[in-house]
Coordinates of C-alpha atoms and ligand atoms in Angstrom, one line a residue:
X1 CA 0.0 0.0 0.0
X2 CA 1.2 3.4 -1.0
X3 CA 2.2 5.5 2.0
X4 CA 0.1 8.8 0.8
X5 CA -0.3 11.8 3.5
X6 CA -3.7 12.3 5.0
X7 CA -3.7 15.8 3.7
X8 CA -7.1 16.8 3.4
X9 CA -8.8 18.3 0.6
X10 CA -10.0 21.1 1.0
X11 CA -13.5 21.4 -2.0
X12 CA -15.7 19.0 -3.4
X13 CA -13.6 18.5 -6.2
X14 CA -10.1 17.9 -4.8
X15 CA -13.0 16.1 -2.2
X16 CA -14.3 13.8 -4.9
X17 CA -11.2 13.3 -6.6
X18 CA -9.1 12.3 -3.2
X19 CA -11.5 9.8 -2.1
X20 CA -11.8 8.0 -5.6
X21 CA -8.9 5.9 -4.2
X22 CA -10.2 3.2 -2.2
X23 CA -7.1 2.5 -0.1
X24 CA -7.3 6.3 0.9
X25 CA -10.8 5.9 1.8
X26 CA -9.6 3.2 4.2
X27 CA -6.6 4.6 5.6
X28 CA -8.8 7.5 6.6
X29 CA -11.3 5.4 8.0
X30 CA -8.8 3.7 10.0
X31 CA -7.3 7.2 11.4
X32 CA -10.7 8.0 12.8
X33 CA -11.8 4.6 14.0
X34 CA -8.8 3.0 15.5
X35 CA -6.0 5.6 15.8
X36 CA -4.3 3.4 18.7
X37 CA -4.4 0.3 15.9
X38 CA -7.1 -2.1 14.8
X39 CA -9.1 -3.9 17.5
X40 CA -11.8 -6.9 16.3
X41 CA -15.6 -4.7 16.9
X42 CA -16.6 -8.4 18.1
X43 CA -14.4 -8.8 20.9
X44 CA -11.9 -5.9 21.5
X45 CA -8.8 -7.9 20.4
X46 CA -6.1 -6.0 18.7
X47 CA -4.7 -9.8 17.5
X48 CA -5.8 -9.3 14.0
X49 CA -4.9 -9.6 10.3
X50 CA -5.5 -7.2 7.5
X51 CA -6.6 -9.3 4.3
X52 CA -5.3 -6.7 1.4
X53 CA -7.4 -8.0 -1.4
X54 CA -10.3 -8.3 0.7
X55 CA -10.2 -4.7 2.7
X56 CA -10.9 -6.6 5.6
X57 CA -9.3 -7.9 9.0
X58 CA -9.5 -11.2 10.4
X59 CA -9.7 -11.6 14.0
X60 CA -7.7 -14.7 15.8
X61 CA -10.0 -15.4 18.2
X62 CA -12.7 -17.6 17.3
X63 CA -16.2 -16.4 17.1
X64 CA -18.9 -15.3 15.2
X65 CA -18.0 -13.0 12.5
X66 CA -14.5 -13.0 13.1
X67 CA -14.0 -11.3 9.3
X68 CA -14.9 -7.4 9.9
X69 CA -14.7 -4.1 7.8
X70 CA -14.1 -1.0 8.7
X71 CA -17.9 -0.1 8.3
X72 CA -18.9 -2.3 11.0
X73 CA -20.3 -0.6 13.9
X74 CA -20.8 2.6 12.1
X75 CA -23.4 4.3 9.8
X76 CA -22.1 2.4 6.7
X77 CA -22.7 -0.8 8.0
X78 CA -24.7 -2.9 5.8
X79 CA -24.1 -0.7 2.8
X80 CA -23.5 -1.8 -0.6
X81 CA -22.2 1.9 -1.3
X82 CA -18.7 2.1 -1.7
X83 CA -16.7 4.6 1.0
X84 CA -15.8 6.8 -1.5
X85 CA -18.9 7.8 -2.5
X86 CA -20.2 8.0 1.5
X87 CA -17.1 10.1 2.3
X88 CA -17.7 12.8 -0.7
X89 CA -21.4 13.0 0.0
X90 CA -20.9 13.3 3.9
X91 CA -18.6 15.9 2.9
X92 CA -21.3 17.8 0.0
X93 CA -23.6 18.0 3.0
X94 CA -21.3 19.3 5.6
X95 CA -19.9 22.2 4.0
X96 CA -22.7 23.2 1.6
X97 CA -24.5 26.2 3.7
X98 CA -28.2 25.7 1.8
X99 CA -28.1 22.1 1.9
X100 CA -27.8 20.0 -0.6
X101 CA -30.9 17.4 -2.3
X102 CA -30.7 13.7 -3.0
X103 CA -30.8 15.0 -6.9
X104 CA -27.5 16.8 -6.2
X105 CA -25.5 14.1 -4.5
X106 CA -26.9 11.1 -6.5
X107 CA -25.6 13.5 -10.0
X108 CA -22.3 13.8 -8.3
X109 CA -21.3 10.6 -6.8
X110 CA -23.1 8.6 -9.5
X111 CA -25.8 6.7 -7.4
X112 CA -29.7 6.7 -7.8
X113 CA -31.8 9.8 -6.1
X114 CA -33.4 6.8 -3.7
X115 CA -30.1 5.3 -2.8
X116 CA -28.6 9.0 -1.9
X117 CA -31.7 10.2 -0.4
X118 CA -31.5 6.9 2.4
X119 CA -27.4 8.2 2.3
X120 CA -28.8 11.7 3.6
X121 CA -30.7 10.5 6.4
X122 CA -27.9 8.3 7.7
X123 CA -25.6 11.3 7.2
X124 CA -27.8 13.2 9.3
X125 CA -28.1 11.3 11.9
X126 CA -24.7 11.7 12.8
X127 CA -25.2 15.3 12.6
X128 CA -27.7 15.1 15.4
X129 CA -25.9 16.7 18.3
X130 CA -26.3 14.4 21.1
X131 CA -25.9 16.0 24.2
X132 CA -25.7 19.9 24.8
X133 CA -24.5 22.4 27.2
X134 CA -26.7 24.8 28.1
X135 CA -27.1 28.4 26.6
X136 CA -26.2 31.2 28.8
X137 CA -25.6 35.0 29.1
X138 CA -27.4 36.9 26.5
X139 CA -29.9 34.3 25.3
X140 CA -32.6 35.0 22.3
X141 CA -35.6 32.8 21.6
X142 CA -38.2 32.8 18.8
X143 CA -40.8 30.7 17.3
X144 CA -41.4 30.1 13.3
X145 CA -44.3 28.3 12.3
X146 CA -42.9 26.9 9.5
X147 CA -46.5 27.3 6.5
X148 CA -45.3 30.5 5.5
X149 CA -42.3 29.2 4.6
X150 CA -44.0 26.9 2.2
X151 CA -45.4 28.2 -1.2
X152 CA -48.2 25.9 -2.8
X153 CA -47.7 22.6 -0.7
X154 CA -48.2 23.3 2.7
X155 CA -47.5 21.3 5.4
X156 CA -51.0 19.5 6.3
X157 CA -52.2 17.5 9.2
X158 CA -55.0 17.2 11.9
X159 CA -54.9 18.8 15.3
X160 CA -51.6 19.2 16.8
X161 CA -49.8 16.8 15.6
X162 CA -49.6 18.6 11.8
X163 CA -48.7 22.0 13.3
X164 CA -44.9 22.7 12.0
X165 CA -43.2 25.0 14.1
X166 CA -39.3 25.7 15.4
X167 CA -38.3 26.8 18.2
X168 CA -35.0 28.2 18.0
X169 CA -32.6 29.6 20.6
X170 CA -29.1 31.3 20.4
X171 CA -26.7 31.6 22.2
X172 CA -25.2 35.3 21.2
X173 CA -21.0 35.1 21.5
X174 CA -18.8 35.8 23.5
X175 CA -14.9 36.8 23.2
X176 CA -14.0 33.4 22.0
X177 CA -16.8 31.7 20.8
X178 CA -19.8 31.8 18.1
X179 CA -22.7 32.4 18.7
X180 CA -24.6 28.9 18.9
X181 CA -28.3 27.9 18.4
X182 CA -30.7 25.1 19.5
X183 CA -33.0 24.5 17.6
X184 CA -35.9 21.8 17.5
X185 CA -39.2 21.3 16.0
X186 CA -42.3 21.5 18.9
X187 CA -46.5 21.3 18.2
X188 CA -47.4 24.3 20.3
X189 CA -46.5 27.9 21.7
X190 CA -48.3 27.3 24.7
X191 CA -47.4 28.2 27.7
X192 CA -46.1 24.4 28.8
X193 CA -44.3 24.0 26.0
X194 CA -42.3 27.1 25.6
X195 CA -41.2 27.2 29.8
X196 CA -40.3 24.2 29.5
X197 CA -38.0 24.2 26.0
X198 CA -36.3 27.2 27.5
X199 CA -35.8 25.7 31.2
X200 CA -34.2 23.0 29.2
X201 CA -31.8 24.9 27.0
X202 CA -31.4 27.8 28.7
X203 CA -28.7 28.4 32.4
X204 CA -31.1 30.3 34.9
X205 CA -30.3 33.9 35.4
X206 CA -29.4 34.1 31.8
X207 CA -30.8 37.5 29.9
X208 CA -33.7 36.2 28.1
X209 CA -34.6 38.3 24.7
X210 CA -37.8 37.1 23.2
X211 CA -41.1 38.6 21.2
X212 CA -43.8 39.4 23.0
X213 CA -45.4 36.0 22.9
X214 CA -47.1 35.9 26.6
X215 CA -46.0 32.2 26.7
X216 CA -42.5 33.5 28.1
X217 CA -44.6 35.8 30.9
X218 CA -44.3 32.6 33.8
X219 CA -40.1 32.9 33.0
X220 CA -39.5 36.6 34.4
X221 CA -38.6 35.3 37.8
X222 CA -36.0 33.1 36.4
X223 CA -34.4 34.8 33.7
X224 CA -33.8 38.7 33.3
X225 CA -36.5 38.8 30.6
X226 CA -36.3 41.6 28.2
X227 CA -39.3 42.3 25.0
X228 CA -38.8 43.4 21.8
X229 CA -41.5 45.5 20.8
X230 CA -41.3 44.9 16.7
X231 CA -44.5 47.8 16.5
X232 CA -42.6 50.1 18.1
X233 CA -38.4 49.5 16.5
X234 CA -37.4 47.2 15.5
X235 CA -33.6 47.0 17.3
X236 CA -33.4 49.2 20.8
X237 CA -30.3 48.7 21.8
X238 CA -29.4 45.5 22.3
X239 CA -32.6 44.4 22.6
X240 CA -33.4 42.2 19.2
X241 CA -33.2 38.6 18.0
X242 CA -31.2 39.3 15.3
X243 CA -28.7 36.6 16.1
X244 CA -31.8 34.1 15.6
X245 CA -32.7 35.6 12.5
X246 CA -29.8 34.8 10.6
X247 CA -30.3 31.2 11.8
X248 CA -34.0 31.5 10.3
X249 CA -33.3 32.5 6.8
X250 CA -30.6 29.8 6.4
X251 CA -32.8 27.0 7.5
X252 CA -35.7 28.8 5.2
X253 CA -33.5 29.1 1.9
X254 CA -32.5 24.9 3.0
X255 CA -36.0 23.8 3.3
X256 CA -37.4 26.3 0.4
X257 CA -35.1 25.9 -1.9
X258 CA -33.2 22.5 -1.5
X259 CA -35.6 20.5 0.1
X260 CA -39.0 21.5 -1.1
X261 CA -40.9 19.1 -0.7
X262 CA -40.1 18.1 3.6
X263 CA -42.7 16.6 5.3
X264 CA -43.7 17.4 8.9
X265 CA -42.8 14.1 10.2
X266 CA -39.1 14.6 8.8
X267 CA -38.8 18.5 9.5
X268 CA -36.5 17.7 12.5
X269 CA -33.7 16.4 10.6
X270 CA -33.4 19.0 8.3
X271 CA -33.4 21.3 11.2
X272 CA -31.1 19.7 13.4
X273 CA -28.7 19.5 9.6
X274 CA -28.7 23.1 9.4
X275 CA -28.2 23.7 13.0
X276 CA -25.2 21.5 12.5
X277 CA -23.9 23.7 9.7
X278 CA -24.5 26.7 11.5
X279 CA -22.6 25.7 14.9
X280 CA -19.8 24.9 12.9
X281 CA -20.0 27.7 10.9
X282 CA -16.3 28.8 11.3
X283 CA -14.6 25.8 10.5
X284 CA -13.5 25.2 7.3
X285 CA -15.0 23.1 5.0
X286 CA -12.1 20.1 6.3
X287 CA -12.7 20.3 9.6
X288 CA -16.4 20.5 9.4
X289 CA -16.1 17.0 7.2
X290 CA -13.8 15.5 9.6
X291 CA -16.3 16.6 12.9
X292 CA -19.4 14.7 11.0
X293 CA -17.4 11.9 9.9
X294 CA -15.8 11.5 13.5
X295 CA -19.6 11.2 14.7
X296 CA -20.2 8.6 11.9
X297 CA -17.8 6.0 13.8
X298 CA -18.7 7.0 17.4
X299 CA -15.4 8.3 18.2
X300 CA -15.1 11.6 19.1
X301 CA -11.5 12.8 17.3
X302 CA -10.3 16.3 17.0
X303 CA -9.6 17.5 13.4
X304 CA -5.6 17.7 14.7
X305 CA -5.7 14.7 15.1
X306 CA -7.3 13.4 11.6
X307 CA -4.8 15.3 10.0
X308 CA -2.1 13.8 11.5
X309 CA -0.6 16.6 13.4
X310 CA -0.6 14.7 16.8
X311 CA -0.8 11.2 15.3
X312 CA 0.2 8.4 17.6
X313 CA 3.5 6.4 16.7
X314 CA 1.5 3.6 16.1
X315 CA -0.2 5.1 12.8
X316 CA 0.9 2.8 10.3
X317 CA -1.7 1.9 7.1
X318 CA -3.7 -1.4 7.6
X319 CA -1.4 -3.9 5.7
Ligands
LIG401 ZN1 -12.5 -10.8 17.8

C-alpha cells in the first residue's frame, strides 16, 4: 500500500477526486476509528490480520463474524455503497450552507436519487448533536411556524400533531466563541411547552430576549427577561433577535429551496442538519467534514488529530 499523506482536501472536487482511491478511503477510516491500531468490533482484540485483497481484517479469536470491515459498527454498515462515494457526499452535505438534495448528490457521486436520499438521512443522523451544554448569558428565543415558509404545498395534518413550528434559541458570542443555536421542531406555543423548552436549554439567570409572545410571561422570575416590541423599533439597543434571524433564513432558503418538498414528520432532521452547519460555521469546510465523519464511527477525534498533526506512533496503514 502506498504511503500517501492524510492531507485533506480542502473542495468537493479535490474532495471527490481524493477519495476516488479506495485504499485512501480506508486509511482514513482507519485514522478515525482506530488511531491506537485495529481492534476486532466483536471482541476488543487487537490480534488481527489485515486481508489486502479483501479490505478486511481477520480476527484470531474464534467467534462469530471474526472477518470485519471498517464499516462495521458505524453508519455504513450494511451498505453496498462504496466509502468513497459515502465520504464525498458526507462531505457535500457538511460544508454546503443551503443544503444539498438527493438530486444533487446522486448526480455527483453517481448513485440513484433513492439510494442518496436513504445516504442523507444516515448522514444526518450523525449530525444530530447528542448532548448539549446549556445556553447562557445573553440568550434570544423565537418561534417560526414553519406554512409560511411553504409556497403551494403546505404542510397538512390534523390537530396538533400537523402543526410545523421551530423553536430556536441562540446563544449570542462571546470573546471566543460563536454564537450557537438550539434549535428543534415542537407542536405548540403554549405556555407548557415554551417554559419548558427554554428551562431546558437555557442556564437560569441568563438574559432572556424574546417577542412578545405571553408564553414566556411565567419565565420573568428566572431569567432577566427583556421584549422586543417589533410595533414600536425594530432594534433598541441590544434588545433584538437578530442573532436568531440569521439562523431563520438559512434553514428557510435549505428547506425552500433545497428541500422542497419536507414533510412534517421529517422536518427535525433537516433542522437539526442546518443547526449542525451553523454551529460549525467557522470551520472550514475540512474540519467540518472530519467533525461529521468523527460522529459517523462514534469516536469523538479532534480535526488535529485526523490530519495527523498529533498522530500516535503507532499510525501505520492497515497492511
Ligand atoms: Zn474478535
Amino acid at each position: 500500500m502506498k504511503t500517501t499523506d492524510l492531507t485533506t482536501p480542502t473542495t468537493l472536487v479535490e474532495a471527490i477526486r481524493y477519495f476516488s482511491d479506495p485504499d485512501i478511503c480506508l486509511k482514513f477510516m482507519v485514522a478515525l476509528r482506530w488511531p491506537h491500531g485495529v481492534e476486532c468490533p466483536q471482541c476488543g482484540s487487537d490480534k488481527v490480520t489485515f486481508l489486502a485483497n479483501a479490505r478486511l481484517w481477520k480476527c484470531h479469536t474464534k467467534h462469530p463474524r471474526q472477518k470485519f470491515s471498517v464499516k462495521v459498527g458505524t453508519i455504513f454498515e450494511d451498505s453496498p455503497i462504496a466509502l468513497d462515494k459515502w465520504l464525498a457526499a458526507i462531505w457535500m452535505i457538511a460544508n454546503d450552507k443551503n443544503g444539498v438534495s438527493s438530486y444533487e448528490i446522486g448526480r455527483e457521486i453517481g448513485v440513484t436519487q433513492k439510494s442518496a436520499w436513504f445516504m442523507l438521512h444516515r448522514i444526518r443522523l450523525a449530525m444530530q448533536t447528542g448532548t448539549f451544554k446549556k445556553l447562557s448569558g445573553q440568550v434570544e428565543s423565537d418561534a417560526r411556524n414553519m406554512h409560511k415558509w411553504k409556497k403551494e404545498k403546505s404542510i397538512k395534518g390534523r390537530g396538533t400533531a400537523g402543526k410545523a413550528i421551530v423553536m430556536g434559541i441562540l446563544e449570542r458570542h462571546g470573546k471566543d466563541t460563536v454564537s450557537r443555536v438550539r434549535a428543534k421542531v415542537i407542536h405548540s406555543t403554549a405556555t407548557p411547552t415554551i417554559e419548558k423548552e427554554i428551562r431546558e436549554a437555557v442556564e437560569p439567570n441568563s438574559e432572556l430576549f424574546t417577542d412578545e409572545l405571553s408564553s414566556y410571561a411565567g419565565l420573568d422570575k428566572e431569567y432577566t427577561h427583556r421584549v422586543i416590541n417589533h410595533m414600536e423599533a425594530y432594534v433598541k439597543g441590544n434588545v433584538h433577535t437578530n442573532g436568531i434571524e440569521n439562523f431563520w433564513s438559512l434553514l428557510k432558503r435549505t428547506i425552500r429551496g433545497t428541500y422542497v418538498s419536507v414533510e412534517p414528520f421529517h422536518l427535525f432532521r433537516y433542522v437539526d442538519e442546518q443547526s449542525f452547519r451553523f454551529n460549525n460555521r467557522d470551520d472550514d469546510n475540512a474540519a467540518r467534514f472530519a467533525t461529521v465523519l468523527s460522529a459517523v464511527t462514534g469516536k469523538r477525534i479532534t480535526y488535529k488529530h485526523l490530519t495527523g498533526k498529533d498522530r500516535p506512533a503507532s499510525f501505520t496503514t492497515p497492511a
